[in-house]
């Protein structure tokens, strides 16, 4: 819960210190007295948007500090962020605004002294405080919001079941979408199937295997079309290297043989030439081997004209495939695979429309079962909410109120198969009607206040609840006692006297410091209202938060 709020050089406030305690706290004052400034300061300390106008006139620095007691959820969040706890088991959220040169505003958020960014402050804020303004009563008129409130009131079990309904609905929609596609586009599907089958047949007959097949065929075609030239050139090369029959010039192998003999004689006189002799011998061996391979190459050249014709025909076939389905050949192969995958999808692996419809029906029945279980949980939560809300509304000048939370069956959706509508009758003898149709502004404000009171008793509720201008006419007598688990309930309202209890007055807040130098001096009273004792965060019983 909120224990302490310190404000310095913020808007009209010079220095202000508010010490809070558990239970109902009411800040009263005329319009313009500065109630909203305190709320703005709390919002700023928890990561709210800052601007230069927030710094008090004449100053260049503003600082807000809000101290909260620790709950298990807050402690877990701090451990996740590796933020150390303070000695008094509190968490301190501070915000500092500094006006620099050229009106450049600098802002820093800290949690227990550790600098935090906007995203992390938003995460922490949900565990610390909930702020409710008068304009939020409009949300009570929206059926979807009423359903959300009922599910939240139902607790974790309802939330888990709602998640299962959402998953089942998504699965059902996927199955239904597949059936609709098959049913509405059957003619188009059959036409597409005919085209795919024709193209796949053509590609299958082409027997595409290797992406570089066309390049290999071109090389083979060039070789076969020049086989005569290759034979002649291989023979001439062999004559020059290894065997020159009757030629005027000796072959290279003969010349190297003569050079080898000469070097042998030279080595006998100078052994240092032995390495040169080895080089000549190796060269002679290489030339002899090259001559043998050239001779074999020329003898084995394919001179079959039919083979050449087959290669040329295959090249023409592959070039035609590339022109129609993509060039180079690798693209045509990829297109063939894509067509095969599309064919499998259109035929659903052999699954017929009847089978798809049967599968969709099974998924719809599963969705209905999940919705039925969620409806039962909602019905139990609705009965409990009716009793508790009436109990909370009676002290708000609505002693004869009748409230009903009705569930109307509807077609299953991602949020279930119920239309949740709040009905009520403010006066005896009047029939219950939808809340959104007959409730006045004051009644809507009291409904919102009562709902918040109901939710403060849920384990998932934050410890500090701030209400803005919800009790201007109707004091909350039932909330002057401490709500369960020592939760803060802070109300910002104009000064007023209860029409049902003129002697009722809100408890004043213990304020230390001066709101502003320009603020009006307080008039002395003979019997001032007693101040609340200072709160001690260490003695506050924590509330489990969500």
JSON list of N, CA, C and O in Angstrom, two decimals, residues 150 379 382 386 404-408 419-423 432-433:
[
{"chain": "A", "resi": 150, "resn": "UNK", "atom": "N", "xyz": [-16.96, -9.34, -14.94]},
{"chain": "A", "resi": 150, "resn": "UNK", "atom": "CA", "xyz": [-17.45, -10.58, -14.34]},
{"chain": "A", "resi": 150, "resn": "UNK", "atom": "C", "xyz": [-16.37, -11.66, -14.38]},
{"chain": "A", "resi": 150, "resn": "UNK", "atom": "O", "xyz": [-16.16, -12.38, -13.40]},
{"chain": "A", "resi": 379, "resn": "UNK", "atom": "N", "xyz": [-21.83, -18.09, -14.09]},
{"chain": "A", "resi": 379, "resn": "UNK", "atom": "CA", "xyz": [-23.08, -18.07, -13.34]},
{"chain": "A", "resi": 379, "resn": "UNK", "atom": "C", "xyz": [-22.81, -18.05, -11.84]},
{"chain": "A", "resi": 379, "resn": "UNK", "atom": "O", "xyz": [-23.44, -17.31, -11.09]},
{"chain": "A", "resi": 382, "resn": "UNK", "atom": "N", "xyz": [-21.54, -14.64, -11.01]},
{"chain": "A", "resi": 382, "resn": "UNK", "atom": "CA", "xyz": [-22.61, -13.64, -11.09]},
{"chain": "A", "resi": 382, "resn": "UNK", "atom": "C", "xyz": [-23.45, -13.64, -9.82]},
{"chain": "A", "resi": 382, "resn": "UNK", "atom": "O", "xyz": [-23.82, -12.58, -9.30]},
{"chain": "A", "resi": 386, "resn": "UNK", "atom": "N", "xyz": [-23.68, -10.44, -7.37]},
{"chain": "A", "resi": 386, "resn": "UNK", "atom": "CA", "xyz": [-24.96, -9.79, -7.06]},
{"chain": "A", "resi": 386, "resn": "UNK", "atom": "C", "xyz": [-25.10, -9.54, -5.56]},
{"chain": "A", "resi": 386, "resn": "UNK", "atom": "O", "xyz": [-25.45, -8.43, -5.14]},
{"chain": "A", "resi": 404, "resn": "UNK", "atom": "N", "xyz": [-29.01, -7.41, -10.71]},
{"chain": "A", "resi": 404, "resn": "UNK", "atom": "CA", "xyz": [-28.93, -8.74, -11.31]},
{"chain": "A", "resi": 404, "resn": "UNK", "atom": "C", "xyz": [-27.86, -8.73, -12.41]},
{"chain": "A", "resi": 404, "resn": "UNK", "atom": "O", "xyz": [-27.77, -7.79, -13.19]},
{"chain": "A", "resi": 405, "resn": "UNK", "atom": "N", "xyz": [-27.09, -9.79, -12.44]},
{"chain": "A", "resi": 405, "resn": "UNK", "atom": "CA", "xyz": [-26.11, -9.99, -13.51]},
{"chain": "A", "resi": 405, "resn": "UNK", "atom": "C", "xyz": [-26.61, -11.14, -14.37]},
{"chain": "A", "resi": 405, "resn": "UNK", "atom": "O", "xyz": [-26.50, -12.31, -14.01]},
{"chain": "A", "resi": 406, "resn": "UNK", "atom": "N", "xyz": [-27.20, -10.80, -15.50]},
{"chain": "A", "resi": 406, "resn": "UNK", "atom": "CA", "xyz": [-27.86, -11.80, -16.34]},
{"chain": "A", "resi": 406, "resn": "UNK", "atom": "C", "xyz": [-26.93, -12.27, -17.45]},
{"chain": "A", "resi": 406, "resn": "UNK", "atom": "O", "xyz": [-26.21, -11.49, -18.06]},
{"chain": "A", "resi": 407, "resn": "UNK", "atom": "N", "xyz": [-27.02, -13.57, -17.71]},
{"chain": "A", "resi": 407, "resn": "UNK", "atom": "CA", "xyz": [-26.25, -14.20, -18.79]},
{"chain": "A", "resi": 407, "resn": "UNK", "atom": "C", "xyz": [-27.20, -14.70, -19.85]},
{"chain": "A", "resi": 407, "resn": "UNK", "atom": "O", "xyz": [-28.06, -15.56, -19.58]},
{"chain": "A", "resi": 408, "resn": "UNK", "atom": "N", "xyz": [-27.11, -14.14, -21.04]},
{"chain": "A", "resi": 408, "resn": "UNK", "atom": "CA", "xyz": [-27.96, -14.53, -22.16]},
{"chain": "A", "resi": 408, "resn": "UNK", "atom": "C", "xyz": [-27.15, -15.38, -23.13]},
{"chain": "A", "resi": 408, "resn": "UNK", "atom": "O", "xyz": [-26.09, -14.95, -23.58]},
{"chain": "A", "resi": 419, "resn": "UNK", "atom": "N", "xyz": [-23.84, -13.40, -23.25]},
{"chain": "A", "resi": 419, "resn": "UNK", "atom": "CA", "xyz": [-23.94, -11.94, -23.28]},
{"chain": "A", "resi": 419, "resn": "UNK", "atom": "C", "xyz": [-24.22, -11.49, -21.85]},
{"chain": "A", "resi": 419, "resn": "UNK", "atom": "O", "xyz": [-25.29, -11.79, -21.29]},
{"chain": "A", "resi": 420, "resn": "UNK", "atom": "N", "xyz": [-23.25, -10.84, -21.24]},
{"chain": "A", "resi": 420, "resn": "UNK", "atom": "CA", "xyz": [-23.37, -10.42, -19.84]},
{"chain": "A", "resi": 420, "resn": "UNK", "atom": "C", "xyz": [-23.96, -9.02, -19.80]},
{"chain": "A", "resi": 420, "resn": "UNK", "atom": "O", "xyz": [-23.44, -8.09, -20.43]},
{"chain": "A", "resi": 421, "resn": "UNK", "atom": "N", "xyz": [-25.06, -8.86, -19.04]},
{"chain": "A", "resi": 421, "resn": "UNK", "atom": "CA", "xyz": [-25.72, -7.57, -18.93]},
{"chain": "A", "resi": 421, "resn": "UNK", "atom": "C", "xyz": [-26.05, -7.31, -17.47]},
{"chain": "A", "resi": 421, "resn": "UNK", "atom": "O", "xyz": [-26.59, -8.17, -16.78]},
{"chain": "A", "resi": 422, "resn": "UNK", "atom": "N", "xyz": [-25.70, -6.11, -17.01]},
{"chain": "A", "resi": 422, "resn": "UNK", "atom": "CA", "xyz": [-26.03, -5.70, -15.65]},
{"chain": "A", "resi": 422, "resn": "UNK", "atom": "C", "xyz": [-27.42, -5.08, -15.63]},
{"chain": "A", "resi": 422, "resn": "UNK", "atom": "O", "xyz": [-27.70, -4.12, -16.36]},
{"chain": "A", "resi": 423, "resn": "UNK", "atom": "N", "xyz": [-28.32, -5.61, -14.79]},
{"chain": "A", "resi": 423, "resn": "UNK", "atom": "CA", "xyz": [-29.67, -5.08, -14.61]},
{"chain": "A", "resi": 423, "resn": "UNK", "atom": "C", "xyz": [-29.79, -4.56, -13.18]},
{"chain": "A", "resi": 423, "resn": "UNK", "atom": "O", "xyz": [-29.20, -5.11, -12.25]},
{"chain": "A", "resi": 432, "resn": "UNK", "atom": "N", "xyz": [-36.60, -4.37, -12.93]},
{"chain": "A", "resi": 432, "resn": "UNK", "atom": "CA", "xyz": [-35.17, -4.25, -13.24]},
{"chain": "A", "resi": 432, "resn": "UNK", "atom": "C", "xyz": [-35.00, -4.02, -14.73]},
{"chain": "A", "resi": 432, "resn": "UNK", "atom": "O", "xyz": [-35.67, -4.63, -15.56]},
{"chain": "A", "resi": 433, "resn": "UNK", "atom": "N", "xyz": [-34.10, -3.14, -15.07]},
{"chain": "A", "resi": 433, "resn": "UNK", "atom": "CA", "xyz": [-33.80, -2.82, -16.46]},
{"chain": "A", "resi": 433, "resn": "UNK", "atom": "C", "xyz": [-32.29, -2.72, -16.63]},
{"chain": "A", "resi": 433, "resn": "UNK", "atom": "O", "xyz": [-31.56, -2.63, -15.65]}
]
